[in-house]
Each structure stands twice: as C-alpha cells, then as structure tokens.
Amino acid sequence: MDKDRCPHVLFFPVPSQGHVNPMIKLAELLALTGFRITFLNSHHNHERLLKFTNMTAHFARYPGFELRAITDGLPLDHPRSGAWFLKMYEEATEMKIKQSLRDMLVNMSTPVDYMIVDGFLGFALDVARELGIPIVYFRTSSPCSFWAYYFIPDMIQAGELPIKGSEDMDRFITTVPGMETYLRCRDLPSLCRATDKEDAYMKLIVKHTRKSPQADALILNTAEELDGAILSQIRTKCPNVYAIGPINAQLNNRLNAKHGESHDHFSNTLWEEDRSCISWLDKQRNRSVVYVSFGSIMSMKREELIEIWYGLVNSKSKFLFVVRPNSVIGKDGEGEDVVKELFDKTKDQGYIVDWAPQEAVLNHAAVGGFLTHSGWNSTLESIIAGVPMICWPYFSDQQLNSRVVSEVWEIGLDMKDVCNRKMVEEMVNDVMVDRKEKFAKSAAEMAKLINESVNVGGSSYSNLDRLIEDIRGMSS
Ligand code: UDX
C-alpha cells in the first residue's frame, strides 16, 4: 500500500439493530482517525436508516466514508419481523451474500485493506482469506455468552447438555472455565434449552463461535474492568482480543475531545424515535421512573405484557414503557389493542412510546431503574448511565447477561423464567424503594469504573489505540 494512503476498512454487521449499533459506532471511531470506511448495510436496513436518520449528512463529514447496501438474501418485500435474519444462514442465502461480498470487494475502486466483520458471518472469513485481506471478527453480544457458546460441545460431551426438563434448571454447569460458581442450566444462552443436542440453531452458533480463533483477532464490546476474568479465559483460545467498549461511551468521549460537548450524535435507529417521552420525563421527580424496554427483536405474548403492566401499576412507580409496533403477540390484532386499552387506564402513572431515544432516556435524571430484556447493548447503556436493572431475559445471550448483572456485578435483579404481576411489583419495589440506595450506589460505582476505561489512558481507550495502530501496521 502507498504509505501516504490511509487504511481502507470494510465493516459488515449482521443486519439487526443490536449488531448494527456498535459496528457503526466503531466505524465512526475509525473514521475520526482519518481511515477510509466502507460500511455495508442490508438493503432493508439501509433504506430504514435513510428514512429515520440523518445518516447521509452525518457521515458526509468524514472524507472517504461510504455507506453501501448489500443483499441479505431475501426479497425486498419480505416483512423482516422477529428474528428474520436467521434466514440468512440457509445455505443458498449464505452463498448469495458471500458472492455479492466477493464481487463488491473485487470491484472496489480503492482496495480494502482490512475487514471488521460480525463474528456470526463466518463466510466472510473465507472471502477474506481468498482475497488475502486481514480480517477481525466483532462479536457484538456479551463476552460471557461467547465463552459459553464456545463450550457447548464440551457440555454435551460431559453430559451436562441437553438440559433434562424444568426440574433440572438449577443444576450448576462445571465445564465452562471461569463460570463454575454462578452458571446454572437456567442461565445458559437460550438455545441451550433445546432438547436435541443436534439442534440446527445450536450447531450453527457453535460453528461460527469455534471458527473465531481463525480470524486475525477478536473485537469485543466490553471493558477489562467489567469482564476481565472472562477475557483472560477467551484469550486462551483467541490470543488477540481488543476489549474496546462500551463503544457508545468511547465514541462520545472521543467526539467530545475533538469537537467539544456540542457535537451532534448520530442515532442509528431503525425505528422513528418518539422524543415526547423526554418532555414527559422532564416533569418527573429524580430517579422516580422505571424505564421498560425489551430491545429490537423480541415479541412478547399479550398475557406477558398484561402481567408486566399490572406489576408496574401495582408498584405505584411511574414508568415509561416502549412497545414496538407489532411486538405483542395476540390473536387478530388483540395484541395491539391491549396496549391502547391498558394505557388509557393508567395515563397518570405511565407513558408509552413505540420507540424511545434509549441512551437519552437512561441518562435522564428522572430514570431510577430499567426493566430490560438484558440485550447486551441495553445492558452496557444502563451500566454507563449508572441505572440499576431488573432483568427479564427472553432469548439468546440475555439469560446469561441477566445472571452476570445480578450475581457477579450485583447491579440489579434477575426475574428470569417468571412473569407474574406480583413478582414484577416486588422487584420494582426492591430496586425503586426498599433497597434503592444500595442499588443506586453499586450502579454508580460500576458506572464510574467503566466510564474511566474509555477515558484517555483507560483500558478500553488504550485497546482501541492499539487496534488503530495494528490496522495501520497491517495495511502498510
Ligand atoms: C439482540 C439480542 O437480543 C441481544 O441479546 C444481543 O446481545 C444483541 O442482539 P436487541 O434485542 O437488539 O439485541 O437488544 P440490545 O442489544 O439491547 O440492542 C437494542 C438497541 O436498540 C440498544 O442500543 C438500544 O439503545 C436501542 N433501542 C431500544 C432504542 O434506541 N430505542 C428503544 O426504544 C429500544
């Protein structure tokens, strides 16, 4: 490479909100250092980002930042609701995306020097190796889940999986190094609940996870101070790990340092944000509101929504509830009706939106607790904001994240596998009233520690600098 040319890095996330968020923030961090970036979104997400955000104008400030769309293998009119992106892993679809990626790379006017690709897109590794491009995997979900996924074959071999029914859920797992003291069957990523050890989804995740050491390095959205014990374990399999998170906080810090506090943020949201909830929060007392949101993928049953709603109402705490359109499962549109009906009854206590500016909400002084599905981005955003959590994990890594929040970091409570109004009421009262000061203190201490990691000289800050230097080194 010409030594005066800046490195050209290609990013390719799995096309769901929780994966695109940290990837595009890392892309912006590298663009800040002058790197040329090509960011691939699926056509569907590209269109949504154009519709709901100022994406084009925002990234135009970085010379050489190109936003491109690539097929996700599905027809454009596919509804893409729920965990639709799993369709990408069907063999024919995967081949189609792999071919598009290869064609794009071969035909780029400025060759790509380095690829940062979602750790679940294993086919990209084959393309990178064929074209001789260094490649790093970015696993956007939690490090603890990566480590548990890695040991699924060992758990099966030791007879610890499959789980033998509901009465087996509290059994401790011994084959995941570093987690022996807290990992129960109940806390394993949800796919481990499959009764068949040949389960197709489980095999797929294991395949991608076990492929990780073949990449040149692994990027994780965490800090050494948060996940140090698990990171040392992961380094026994993937020696070069860059722990550079929380990426949202790292980006904010570096933008503040460059442009001052008034810089504009890019909110890479796939839904339209309803900012009226901020005006509503402005009218509430400090730390009096429970923020309730279950992320970008999961759909909940009508009965579950009703239990959570009444638990909140009975707790007497004020609440801000996000109910994504089409995310409540009920017969013949009943799911959506129940939302309107309940809201009408509880207008004085609660506020409801389709989609919130989550980071702004969590950082609002009125918010004192977060009832969350424990998605990894939501967990990190809550930690940085110093907001204690009440975890109601639904699927994927969430079962394990919630265990770590409650048992290892002690900054929240874990409600997994129970959903009744009494339990919701009790846990909300515990966090918002009975042990409010205790939880607020531990969450504030954790927030301080993790915010320091993304400050100059902090571990995540230094790890990002090392990544930047390594990319320069590999690209020259
Ligand atoms: C999914 C999995 O569920 C999660 O466990 C895994 O770690 C990543 O993929 P998702 O459901 O998208 O995640 O949850 P999460 O990782 O928490 O990401 C949701 C993102 O959407 C967050 O960055 C959050 O700030 C944002 N969000 C959510 C909003 O901006 N507004 C909302 O109203 C709700």
CSV table of C-alpha atoms and ligand atoms in Angstrom, one decimal, residues 16-19 21 141 291 293-297 322 355-356 358-359 373-378 381 395-398 401, ligand 1:
chain,number,residue,atom,x,y,z
A,16,SER,CA,-30.2,-6.3,13.2
A,17,GLN,CA,-30.3,-3.2,15.4
A,18,GLY,CA,-28.2,-4.7,18.2
A,19,HIS,CA,-25.5,-5.6,15.8
A,21,ASN,CA,-25.4,-0.1,16.6
A,141,SER,CA,-23.1,-9.7,22.0
A,291,TYR,CA,-37.8,2.6,32.0
A,293,SER,CA,-37.9,-1.8,27.1
A,294,PHE,CA,-37.3,-5.2,25.6
A,295,GLY,CA,-35.0,-4.3,22.7
A,296,SER,CA,-35.4,-4.6,18.9
A,297,ILE,CA,-36.2,-8.2,18.2
A,322,VAL,CA,-41.6,1.0,25.0
A,355,TRP,CA,-39.5,3.5,20.2
A,356,ALA,CA,-37.5,5.7,22.5
A,358,GLN,CA,-32.9,5.0,24.7
A,359,GLU,CA,-29.5,6.4,25.6
A,373,HIS,CA,-34.6,-7.9,28.4
A,374,SER,CA,-30.8,-7.8,29.1
A,375,GLY,CA,-29.7,-7.4,25.4
A,376,TRP,CA,-26.0,-6.7,25.5
A,377,ASN,CA,-26.3,-3.1,24.2
A,378,SER,CA,-29.1,-2.2,26.6
A,381,GLU,CA,-26.0,1.5,28.1
A,395,PHE,CA,-33.7,-15.3,24.4
A,396,SER,CA,-30.1,-15.5,23.1
A,397,ASP,CA,-27.4,-14.3,25.4
A,398,GLN,CA,-29.9,-12.5,27.6
A,401,ASN,CA,-26.3,-11.4,30.8
B,1,UDX,C1,-30.1,-8.7,20.2
B,1,UDX,C2,-30.2,-9.7,21.3
B,1,UDX,O1,-31.5,-9.7,21.8
B,1,UDX,C3,-29.1,-9.3,22.3
B,1,UDX,O2,-29.2,-10.2,23.4
B,1,UDX,C4,-27.8,-9.4,21.7
B,1,UDX,O3,-26.8,-9.0,22.7
B,1,UDX,C5,-27.8,-8.4,20.5
B,1,UDX,O4,-28.8,-8.7,19.6
B,1,UDX,P1,-31.6,-6.4,20.8
B,1,UDX,O5,-32.9,-7.0,21.1
B,1,UDX,O6,-31.5,-5.6,19.6
B,1,UDX,O7,-30.4,-7.4,20.8
B,1,UDX,O8,-31.2,-5.7,22.2
B,1,UDX,P2,-29.9,-4.8,22.5
B,1,UDX,O9,-28.6,-5.5,22.3
B,1,UDX,O10,-30.2,-4.3,23.9
B,1,UDX,O11,-30.0,-3.6,21.5
B,1,UDX,C6,-31.1,-2.8,21.3
B,1,UDX,C7,-30.7,-1.4,20.9
B,1,UDX,O12,-31.8,-0.7,20.5
B,1,UDX,C8,-30.0,-0.6,22.0
B,1,UDX,O13,-28.8,0.0,21.5
B,1,UDX,C9,-31.0,0.4,22.4
B,1,UDX,O14,-30.5,1.7,22.8
B,1,UDX,C10,-31.8,0.6,21.1
B,1,UDX,N1,-33.2,0.9,21.5
B,1,UDX,C11,-34.0,0.1,22.1
B,1,UDX,C12,-33.6,2.2,21.2
B,1,UDX,O15,-32.8,3.0,20.6
B,1,UDX,N2,-34.9,2.5,21.5
B,1,UDX,C13,-35.7,1.7,22.1
B,1,UDX,O16,-36.9,2.1,22.3
B,1,UDX,C14,-35.3,0.4,22.4
